[in-house]
Amino acid sequence: MAIEQPESTAKRSIAAIILAAGRGERAGQTDGPKQYRRIGGRAVIAWTLDAFSSHPSIGPIVVAIHPDDDALFSEAAGALPDRVVTVKGGRTRQESTWLALQALDSHQPEAVLIHDGVRPFVDASMIDRVIAAIDEKHGALPALPVSDTLKREAADGTIAETISRSGLHAAQTPQGFPFDLIRETHRRAFEAGRIDFTDDAAIAEWADIPVRIVLGSPDNVKLTWARDIFMADQRLGGRSSSFPDVRTGNGYDVHSFEPGDHVTLCGVAIPHGKRLSGHSDADVGLHALTDALLATCGAGDIGTHFPPSDPQWKGAASHIFVEHAAKIVRSNGGRIANADITLICEAPRVGPHREAMTEALSKMLGITKNRISIKATTNEKLGFVGREEGIAAIATASVVYPGELPE
Ligand code: CTP
Ligand code: MG
């Protein structure tokens, strides 16, 4: 009888055991047990739990945790549905499994999947493949054919022999079995004093229960060493489900006109019957942008960094301010995603200079031109801008910072 899914599972469920009671010695303990380390902004165990609790065929879930880890687990897992329970794990993986199996007695599930809590990349289709291969007499496990050539080492560190890899597989989890069969086998193994089996397929083998191999996944790695955790975090860094730390800043500036023959806007000198008055070159667009950039990392405003009272900024070209703000952003690890400036003036006309302004900003910020937008509008002859007493500018900048949004 093949176990049907998903319809039949609503009645006789398929349970899952997630093993998370180990100490993670090989990964190093400095940051706590590996199942609670954060990858892609969440604890390893939270990813693993999600994979099972969101799978439509899985009913009750038992998580084996270490007696010292109650607080770590609740913090990592957050609010959980009632069908997820925890049990205290044992001294070995096998003992933890045995204790978790007993916690399922009240459910009497048809089958149980037993999974390493430190394999967070298990996916729904692999779970489906394992479930589909279990029947009354057979267990199932995901595995990958070994692809490297295998060598046995001699005592002196040289190669003693080359082992044929034909038929060899690397075993993964979840490993699935008919519940009654694996529970009884675990009981027998435990009572026989055998506590050294490293996976459940090995216990099944000891009890002559045939186990089918289904295709595993190279992504379904077990996080064993510190490097595995680092790599897993890197991998999740690009995931759409993680929340990148994107910040937006805005800026606003106004300068009034005085007699002159040109204005400087967004780094471009434009002939005009007046000039803008100010301590520096009075480039409103760049001043607004400087504030917008500084705002993304809480670094104050243009006046904080370039006090108007300081004589060294007299007549300064304002690209200095923008470049300084961009440097502060970068020193905080930020990468500028885009900059958008709106110039508000009746004259001069901005359109003919837009390309040159975009070019100038692209150089100042070190980003491509399609990440820069220069817009202009008149003020419909209203207010100080309408009376041509000055020019205003607003700017928005988006910057992506490293890490994750705080929760
Ligand atoms: N495990 C468990 N109970 C134990 C030992 C291990 O539930 N007494 C779990 C681990 O938490 C892990 C899985 O079994 O999710 C696979 O074991 P392993 O990778 O060896 O984890 P650790 O035993 O924690 O690591 P190490 O062997 O490096 O100490
Ligand atoms: Mg171990």
CSV table of C-alpha atoms and ligand atoms in Angstrom, one decimal:
chain,number,residue,atom,x,y,z
A,1,MET,CA,0.0,0.0,0.0
A,2,ALA,CA,1.5,3.3,-1.0
A,3,ILE,CA,0.8,6.2,1.2
A,4,GLU,CA,-1.3,8.6,-0.7
A,5,GLN,CA,-0.9,12.3,-0.4
A,6,PRO,CA,-1.9,14.9,0.3
A,7,GLU,CA,-5.7,14.0,0.7
A,8,SER,CA,-5.2,10.9,2.9
A,9,THR,CA,-2.8,12.7,5.2
A,10,ALA,CA,-5.6,14.8,6.7
A,11,LYS,CA,-6.9,11.7,8.3
A,12,ARG,CA,-3.8,9.6,9.0
A,13,SER,CA,-1.1,12.1,9.2
A,14,ILE,CA,2.5,12.0,8.4
A,15,ALA,CA,4.5,13.3,11.3
A,16,ALA,CA,8.0,14.9,11.3
A,17,ILE,CA,10.8,14.8,13.9
A,18,ILE,CA,13.3,17.6,13.8
A,19,LEU,CA,16.5,16.8,15.7
A,20,ALA,CA,18.0,19.9,17.3
A,21,ALA,CA,19.4,18.7,20.6
A,22,GLY,CA,23.1,18.5,19.6
A,23,ARG,CA,25.8,20.8,20.8
A,24,GLY,CA,27.4,21.5,17.4
A,25,GLU,CA,31.0,20.9,18.7
A,26,ARG,CA,32.5,20.9,15.2
A,27,ALA,CA,31.0,24.2,14.2
A,28,GLY,CA,32.5,25.9,17.3
A,29,GLN,CA,30.5,26.9,20.3
A,30,THR,CA,31.5,30.6,20.6
A,31,ASP,CA,28.2,31.8,19.2
A,32,GLY,CA,26.0,29.1,20.7
A,33,PRO,CA,24.8,25.8,19.2
A,34,LYS,CA,24.7,25.9,15.4
A,35,GLN,CA,20.9,25.3,15.1
A,36,TYR,CA,20.4,28.7,16.7
A,37,ARG,CA,22.9,30.7,14.7
A,38,ARG,CA,21.4,33.1,12.2
A,39,ILE,CA,21.6,32.6,8.5
A,40,GLY,CA,19.8,35.1,6.2
A,41,GLY,CA,18.6,36.9,9.4
A,42,ARG,CA,16.9,34.0,11.0
A,43,ALA,CA,17.9,31.0,13.2
A,44,VAL,CA,18.9,27.9,11.3
A,45,ILE,CA,16.1,26.0,13.1
A,46,ALA,CA,13.5,28.5,12.1
A,47,TRP,CA,14.2,27.9,8.3
A,48,THR,CA,14.0,24.1,8.9
A,49,LEU,CA,10.8,24.3,10.9
A,50,ASP,CA,9.2,26.5,8.2
A,51,ALA,CA,10.0,23.9,5.5
A,52,PHE,CA,8.0,21.3,7.5
A,53,SER,CA,5.2,23.3,9.0
A,54,SER,CA,4.4,24.9,5.6
A,55,HIS,CA,4.3,21.5,3.9
A,56,PRO,CA,0.7,20.4,3.2
A,57,SER,CA,1.4,16.7,3.9
A,58,ILE,CA,3.0,17.1,7.3
A,59,GLY,CA,0.9,16.8,10.5
A,60,PRO,CA,2.4,16.7,14.0
A,61,ILE,CA,6.0,17.9,14.4
A,62,VAL,CA,8.2,17.0,17.3
A,63,VAL,CA,11.4,19.0,17.8
A,64,ALA,CA,14.1,17.5,20.0
A,65,ILE,CA,15.9,20.2,21.9
A,66,HIS,CA,18.7,20.2,24.4
A,67,PRO,CA,17.6,20.7,28.1
A,68,ASP,CA,19.6,23.9,28.2
A,69,ASP,CA,18.0,25.4,25.1
A,70,ASP,CA,14.4,26.3,26.0
A,71,ALA,CA,15.0,30.0,25.8
A,72,LEU,CA,17.1,29.8,22.7
A,73,PHE,CA,14.4,27.7,21.0
A,74,SER,CA,11.5,29.9,21.9
A,75,GLU,CA,13.3,33.0,20.7
A,76,ALA,CA,14.4,31.3,17.4
A,77,ALA,CA,11.1,29.7,16.6
A,78,GLY,CA,8.6,32.4,17.7
A,79,ALA,CA,4.9,31.6,17.9
A,80,LEU,CA,4.3,28.0,16.6
A,81,PRO,CA,1.1,26.2,15.7
A,82,ASP,CA,-0.2,23.7,18.3
A,83,ARG,CA,0.8,20.7,16.3
A,84,VAL,CA,4.5,21.6,16.9
A,85,VAL,CA,5.8,20.3,20.3
A,86,THR,CA,9.2,20.0,21.8
A,87,VAL,CA,10.8,17.2,23.7
A,88,LYS,CA,14.1,17.0,25.6
A,89,GLY,CA,16.7,15.3,23.5
A,90,GLY,CA,19.2,12.7,24.6
A,91,ARG,CA,23.0,12.2,24.6
A,92,THR,CA,23.2,11.0,21.0
A,93,ARG,CA,21.3,11.7,17.9
A,94,GLN,CA,19.8,8.2,18.1
A,95,GLU,CA,18.6,8.7,21.7
A,96,SER,CA,17.1,12.1,20.7
A,97,THR,CA,15.2,10.3,17.9
A,98,TRP,CA,14.0,7.6,20.2
A,99,LEU,CA,12.6,10.2,22.7
A,100,ALA,CA,10.9,12.1,19.9
A,101,LEU,CA,9.3,9.0,18.5
A,102,GLN,CA,7.7,8.2,21.9
A,103,ALA,CA,6.2,11.7,21.9
A,104,LEU,CA,4.3,10.7,18.8
A,105,ASP,CA,2.6,7.7,20.5
A,106,SER,CA,-0.6,9.7,21.1
A,107,HIS,CA,-0.8,10.6,17.4
A,108,GLN,CA,-0.1,7.2,15.9
A,109,PRO,CA,0.9,8.7,12.6
A,110,GLU,CA,1.0,6.5,9.5
A,111,ALA,CA,4.6,7.5,8.8
A,112,VAL,CA,7.3,9.7,10.2
A,113,LEU,CA,10.0,11.7,8.6
A,114,ILE,CA,13.1,12.2,10.7
A,115,HIS,CA,15.2,15.2,9.8
A,116,ASP,CA,18.4,17.0,11.0
A,117,GLY,CA,17.5,20.4,12.3
A,118,VAL,CA,20.7,21.7,10.8
A,119,ARG,CA,19.6,21.0,7.2
A,120,PRO,CA,17.6,24.2,6.6
A,121,PHE,CA,17.6,23.9,2.8
A,122,VAL,CA,15.3,20.9,2.6
A,123,ASP,CA,12.6,21.6,0.0
A,124,ALA,CA,9.0,20.6,-0.4
A,125,SER,CA,9.6,18.4,-3.5
A,126,MET,CA,12.3,16.4,-1.7
A,127,ILE,CA,9.8,15.9,1.2
A,128,ASP,CA,7.3,14.7,-1.4
A,129,ARG,CA,9.7,12.3,-3.0
A,130,VAL,CA,10.5,10.7,0.4
A,131,ILE,CA,6.8,10.4,1.4
A,132,ALA,CA,6.0,8.9,-2.0
A,133,ALA,CA,8.6,6.2,-1.6
A,134,ILE,CA,7.5,5.0,1.9
A,135,ASP,CA,5.1,2.1,2.2
A,136,GLU,CA,4.1,-0.4,4.9
A,137,LYS,CA,7.4,-2.3,4.5
A,138,HIS,CA,9.8,0.3,3.2
A,139,GLY,CA,11.6,3.3,4.5
A,140,ALA,CA,13.0,6.0,2.2
A,141,LEU,CA,15.9,8.4,2.2
A,142,PRO,CA,17.1,11.2,0.0
A,143,ALA,CA,20.7,10.6,-1.2
A,144,LEU,CA,23.1,11.8,-3.9
A,145,PRO,CA,25.4,9.6,-6.0
A,146,VAL,CA,28.9,10.1,-4.9
A,147,SER,CA,30.7,12.1,-7.6
A,148,ASP,CA,34.3,12.3,-6.4
A,149,THR,CA,36.7,9.4,-6.8
A,150,LEU,CA,37.1,7.8,-3.5
A,151,LYS,CA,40.5,6.9,-1.9
A,152,ARG,CA,41.3,5.0,1.2
A,153,GLU,CA,44.3,6.4,3.1
A,154,ALA,CA,47.0,4.1,4.4
A,155,ALA,CA,48.6,4.6,7.8
A,156,ASP,CA,51.5,6.5,6.3
A,157,GLY,CA,49.3,9.2,4.7
A,158,THR,CA,49.5,7.8,1.1
A,159,ILE,CA,46.7,6.3,-0.9
A,160,ALA,CA,46.2,2.6,-0.1
A,161,GLU,CA,43.5,2.0,-2.7
A,162,THR,CA,40.9,3.6,-5.0
A,163,ILE,CA,37.4,2.5,-4.2
A,164,SER,CA,34.8,2.2,-6.9
A,165,ARG,CA,32.1,4.8,-6.4
A,166,SER,CA,29.7,2.7,-8.4
A,167,GLY,CA,26.5,2.4,-6.4
A,168,LEU,CA,27.7,4.6,-3.6
A,169,HIS,CA,25.5,7.4,-2.3
A,170,ALA,CA,25.8,10.1,0.3
A,171,ALA,CA,22.8,9.9,2.6
A,172,GLN,CA,20.7,13.0,3.6
A,173,THR,CA,17.6,13.6,5.6
A,174,PRO,CA,14.6,13.6,6.0
A,175,GLN,CA,14.5,9.8,6.2
A,176,GLY,CA,11.0,8.4,6.3
A,177,PHE,CA,9.5,5.2,7.7
A,178,PRO,CA,6.2,3.6,8.7
A,179,PHE,CA,5.8,4.9,12.2
A,180,ASP,CA,5.1,1.6,14.0
A,181,LEU,CA,8.0,-0.1,12.3
A,182,ILE,CA,10.7,2.5,13.1
A,183,ARG,CA,9.4,3.1,16.6
A,184,GLU,CA,9.7,-0.6,17.4
A,185,THR,CA,13.1,-0.8,15.8
A,186,HIS,CA,14.4,2.1,17.8
A,187,ARG,CA,13.1,0.5,21.0
A,188,ARG,CA,14.9,-2.7,20.2
A,189,ALA,CA,18.2,-0.9,19.4
A,190,PHE,CA,18.0,1.2,22.5
A,191,GLU,CA,17.3,-1.9,24.7
A,192,ALA,CA,20.1,-3.8,23.0
A,193,GLY,CA,22.4,-1.0,24.1
A,194,ARG,CA,23.1,0.1,20.5
A,195,ILE,CA,23.3,3.9,20.7
A,196,ASP,CA,25.9,4.5,18.0
A,197,PHE,CA,23.8,4.6,14.8
A,198,THR,CA,24.4,7.9,13.1
A,199,ASP,CA,21.2,7.8,11.0
A,200,ASP,CA,17.8,6.1,11.0
A,201,ALA,CA,18.5,4.2,7.8
A,202,ALA,CA,21.4,2.5,9.6
A,203,ILE,CA,19.0,1.3,12.3
A,204,ALA,CA,16.6,0.1,9.7
A,205,GLU,CA,19.4,-1.8,8.0
A,206,TRP,CA,20.3,-3.4,11.4
A,207,ALA,CA,16.7,-4.5,11.6
A,208,ASP,CA,16.5,-5.7,7.9
A,209,ILE,CA,14.0,-3.0,7.0
A,210,PRO,CA,14.5,-2.1,3.3
A,211,VAL,CA,15.0,1.5,2.6
A,212,ARG,CA,14.5,3.1,-0.8
A,213,ILE,CA,16.8,5.8,-2.2
A,214,VAL,CA,15.2,8.9,-3.7
A,215,LEU,CA,17.0,11.8,-5.2
A,216,GLY,CA,18.4,14.2,-2.6
A,217,SER,CA,19.6,17.7,-3.4
A,218,PRO,CA,23.0,19.2,-3.4
A,219,ASP,CA,21.5,22.2,-1.6
A,220,ASN,CA,20.3,20.0,1.3
A,221,VAL,CA,23.6,20.3,3.1
A,222,LYS,CA,24.1,19.6,6.8
A,223,LEU,CA,25.6,22.6,8.5
A,224,THR,CA,28.5,20.9,10.3
A,225,TRP,CA,31.4,23.3,10.3
A,226,ALA,CA,31.6,27.1,10.9
A,227,ARG,CA,32.3,27.5,7.2
A,228,ASP,CA,29.0,25.7,6.3
A,229,ILE,CA,27.1,28.3,8.4
A,230,PHE,CA,28.9,31.2,6.8
A,231,MET,CA,28.2,29.8,3.3
A,232,ALA,CA,24.5,29.2,4.2
A,233,ASP,CA,24.3,32.8,5.4
A,234,GLN,CA,25.9,34.1,2.1
A,235,ARG,CA,23.5,32.0,0.1
A,236,LEU,CA,20.4,33.4,1.9
A,237,GLY,CA,21.8,36.9,1.6
A,238,GLY,CA,20.3,37.1,-1.9
A,239,ARG,CA,17.0,35.5,-1.1
A,240,SER,CA,13.9,37.4,-1.7
A,241,SER,CA,12.5,36.3,1.7
A,242,SER,CA,15.3,38.1,3.5
A,243,PHE,CA,14.7,41.8,4.1
A,244,PRO,CA,17.6,43.9,2.8
A,245,ASP,CA,18.3,47.1,4.8
A,246,VAL,CA,17.3,49.7,2.2
A,247,ARG,CA,17.0,53.2,3.5
A,248,THR,CA,15.7,56.4,2.0
A,249,GLY,CA,16.7,59.9,2.8
A,250,ASN,CA,15.3,63.2,1.6
A,251,GLY,CA,16.7,66.7,1.4
A,252,TYR,CA,15.4,70.2,0.6
A,253,ASP,CA,17.2,73.4,-0.1
A,254,VAL,CA,16.5,77.0,-1.3
A,255,HIS,CA,18.8,79.7,-2.5
A,256,SER,CA,17.8,83.3,-3.4
A,257,PHE,CA,18.9,85.2,-6.5
A,258,GLU,CA,21.3,88.1,-6.6
A,259,PRO,CA,22.7,89.9,-9.6
A,260,GLY,CA,25.0,87.7,-11.7
A,261,ASP,CA,25.3,85.9,-15.1
A,262,HIS,CA,24.9,82.2,-14.4
A,263,VAL,CA,23.6,79.6,-11.9
A,264,THR,CA,25.1,76.3,-11.1
A,265,LEU,CA,22.5,73.5,-10.9
A,266,CYS,CA,23.4,69.8,-10.3
A,267,GLY,CA,27.0,70.6,-11.1
A,268,VAL,CA,26.4,72.3,-14.4
A,269,ALA,CA,26.9,76.1,-15.0
A,270,ILE,CA,24.0,77.5,-16.9
A,271,PRO,CA,24.0,81.1,-18.3
A,272,HIS,CA,21.3,83.1,-16.6
A,273,GLY,CA,20.5,86.8,-15.9
A,274,LYS,CA,21.0,86.2,-12.2
A,275,ARG,CA,23.1,84.0,-9.9
A,276,LEU,CA,22.2,82.2,-6.7
A,277,SER,CA,23.5,83.7,-3.5
A,278,GLY,CA,25.2,81.5,-1.0
A,279,HIS,CA,28.5,80.7,0.7
A,280,SER,CA,29.5,78.0,-1.8
A,281,ASP,CA,28.4,77.9,-5.4
A,282,ALA,CA,24.8,77.7,-4.1
A,283,ASP,CA,24.0,74.6,-6.1
A,284,VAL,CA,20.6,73.9,-4.6
A,285,GLY,CA,20.2,70.5,-6.3
A,286,LEU,CA,23.5,69.2,-4.9
A,287,HIS,CA,22.8,70.6,-1.4
A,288,ALA,CA,19.5,68.8,-1.2
A,289,LEU,CA,21.1,65.6,-2.4
A,290,THR,CA,23.9,65.9,0.2
A,291,ASP,CA,21.2,66.0,2.9
A,292,ALA,CA,19.4,63.1,1.4
A,293,LEU,CA,22.5,60.9,1.4
A,294,LEU,CA,23.5,61.9,4.9
A,295,ALA,CA,20.0,61.1,6.1
A,296,THR,CA,20.3,57.4,5.1
A,297,CYS,CA,22.8,56.8,7.8
A,298,GLY,CA,21.8,59.4,10.4
A,299,ALA,CA,24.9,61.5,9.7
A,300,GLY,CA,23.4,64.9,10.3
A,301,ASP,CA,23.0,67.4,7.4
A,302,ILE,CA,25.2,69.5,5.2
A,303,GLY,CA,25.7,72.2,7.9
A,304,THR,CA,27.0,69.6,10.3
A,305,HIS,CA,29.9,68.7,7.9
A,306,PHE,CA,30.4,72.1,6.2
A,307,PRO,CA,29.5,74.9,8.5
A,308,PRO,CA,28.6,78.1,6.5
A,309,SER,CA,30.8,80.0,9.0
A,310,ASP,CA,33.9,78.1,7.8
A,311,PRO,CA,35.7,80.3,5.3
A,312,GLN,CA,37.2,77.3,3.5
A,313,TRP,CA,33.8,76.5,1.8
A,314,LYS,CA,33.5,80.0,0.4
A,315,GLY,CA,32.8,79.7,-3.3
A,316,ALA,CA,33.3,75.9,-3.1
A,317,ALA,CA,32.1,73.7,-5.9
A,318,SER,CA,29.2,71.7,-4.3
A,319,HIS,CA,30.3,68.4,-5.8
A,320,ILE,CA,32.7,68.3,-2.8
A,321,PHE,CA,29.7,68.1,-0.5
A,322,VAL,CA,28.0,65.3,-2.4
A,323,GLU,CA,31.2,63.3,-2.7
A,324,HIS,CA,31.9,63.7,1.0
A,325,ALA,CA,28.3,62.5,1.8
A,326,ALA,CA,28.8,59.5,-0.5
A,327,LYS,CA,32.0,58.7,1.2
A,328,ILE,CA,30.3,58.7,4.6
A,329,VAL,CA,27.6,56.4,3.2
A,330,ARG,CA,30.2,54.0,1.9
A,331,SER,CA,32.2,54.1,5.1
A,332,ASN,CA,29.0,52.8,6.8
A,333,GLY,CA,28.9,50.0,4.2
A,334,GLY,CA,26.2,51.6,2.1
A,335,ARG,CA,25.7,51.2,-1.6
A,336,ILE,CA,23.8,54.0,-3.3
A,337,ALA,CA,20.9,52.6,-5.3
A,338,ASN,CA,19.5,55.7,-6.8
A,339,ALA,CA,19.3,59.5,-6.5
A,340,ASP,CA,16.3,61.6,-7.6
A,341,ILE,CA,16.4,65.4,-7.7
A,342,THR,CA,13.6,67.8,-8.5
A,343,LEU,CA,14.6,71.5,-9.3
A,344,ILE,CA,11.7,74.0,-8.7
A,345,CYS,CA,12.2,77.2,-10.7
A,346,GLU,CA,10.6,79.3,-13.4
A,347,ALA,CA,13.9,79.8,-15.2
A,348,PRO,CA,16.4,78.8,-16.4
A,349,ARG,CA,15.1,75.9,-18.4
A,350,VAL,CA,16.6,72.7,-17.1
A,351,GLY,CA,15.7,70.3,-19.9
A,352,PRO,CA,18.6,71.2,-22.2
A,353,HIS,CA,21.1,70.5,-19.4
A,354,ARG,CA,19.6,67.4,-17.9
A,355,GLU,CA,22.0,65.0,-19.7
A,356,ALA,CA,25.1,67.0,-18.5
A,357,MET,CA,23.7,67.0,-15.0
A,358,THR,CA,23.1,63.3,-15.0
A,359,GLU,CA,26.6,62.8,-16.3
A,360,ALA,CA,28.0,64.9,-13.5
A,361,LEU,CA,26.0,63.1,-10.8
A,362,SER,CA,27.0,59.7,-12.2
A,363,LYS,CA,30.6,60.7,-11.7
A,364,MET,CA,30.1,62.2,-8.2
A,365,LEU,CA,28.2,59.2,-6.9
A,366,GLY,CA,29.9,56.4,-8.8
A,367,ILE,CA,26.6,54.9,-10.1
A,368,THR,CA,25.2,54.4,-13.6
A,369,LYS,CA,23.1,57.1,-15.2
A,370,ASN,CA,19.9,55.0,-15.1
A,371,ARG,CA,20.1,55.3,-11.3
A,372,ILE,CA,19.9,59.1,-11.5
A,373,SER,CA,16.9,61.2,-12.2
A,374,ILE,CA,16.8,64.9,-12.7
A,375,LYS,CA,13.4,66.5,-12.9
A,376,ALA,CA,12.3,70.1,-13.1
A,377,THR,CA,9.1,71.9,-12.5
A,378,THR,CA,8.0,75.5,-12.4
A,379,ASN,CA,6.0,76.8,-9.4
A,380,GLU,CA,3.1,78.1,-11.7
A,381,LYS,CA,4.3,81.6,-10.9
A,382,LEU,CA,3.2,81.1,-7.2
A,383,GLY,CA,5.2,82.1,-4.2
A,384,PHE,CA,8.9,83.1,-4.0
A,385,VAL,CA,9.8,80.7,-6.8
A,386,GLY,CA,7.0,82.0,-8.9
A,387,ARG,CA,8.2,85.6,-8.4
A,388,GLU,CA,11.7,84.4,-9.4
A,389,GLU,CA,13.3,85.3,-6.1
A,390,GLY,CA,15.1,82.0,-5.9
A,391,ILE,CA,15.3,78.3,-6.7
A,392,ALA,CA,14.3,75.4,-4.5
A,393,ALA,CA,15.2,71.7,-4.8
A,394,ILE,CA,14.2,68.5,-3.2
A,395,ALA,CA,16.1,65.2,-3.4
A,396,THR,CA,15.6,61.6,-2.5
A,397,ALA,CA,18.4,59.0,-2.2
A,398,SER,CA,18.1,55.2,-1.6
A,399,VAL,CA,21.0,53.4,-0.1
A,400,VAL,CA,21.3,49.6,0.6
A,401,TYR,CA,23.2,48.9,3.8
A,402,PRO,CA,24.7,45.5,4.8
A,403,GLY,CA,22.8,43.1,7.0
A,404,GLU,CA,19.1,42.8,7.6
A,405,LEU,CA,16.4,45.0,8.7
A,406,PRO,CA,15.9,44.9,12.5
A,407,GLU,CA,12.9,42.8,13.5
B,1,CTP,N1,21.4,15.9,17.5
B,1,CTP,C1,20.4,15.7,18.5
B,1,CTP,N2,20.8,15.1,19.7
B,1,CTP,C2,22.0,14.8,19.9
B,1,CTP,C3,23.0,15.0,18.9
B,1,CTP,C4,22.7,15.5,17.7
B,1,CTP,O1,19.2,16.0,18.3
B,1,CTP,N3,22.4,14.3,21.1
B,1,CTP,C5,21.0,16.5,16.2
B,1,CTP,C6,21.8,17.8,16.0
B,1,CTP,O2,21.2,18.9,16.7
B,1,CTP,C7,21.7,18.0,14.5
B,1,CTP,C8,21.6,16.5,14.0
B,1,CTP,O3,21.3,15.7,15.1
B,1,CTP,O4,20.6,18.7,14.1
B,1,CTP,C9,22.8,16.1,13.2
B,1,CTP,O5,23.9,16.0,14.1
B,1,CTP,P1,25.3,16.7,14.0
B,1,CTP,O6,25.4,17.4,12.8
B,1,CTP,O7,26.3,15.8,14.4
B,1,CTP,O8,25.1,17.9,15.2
B,1,CTP,P2,25.8,18.0,16.5
B,1,CTP,O9,25.9,16.8,17.2
B,1,CTP,O10,25.1,19.2,17.2
B,1,CTP,O11,27.2,18.5,16.1
B,1,CTP,P3,28.7,18.0,16.5
B,1,CTP,O12,28.6,16.5,16.2
B,1,CTP,O13,29.6,18.7,15.7
B,1,CTP,O14,28.8,18.2,18.0
B,2,MG,MG,27.0,15.0,16.3
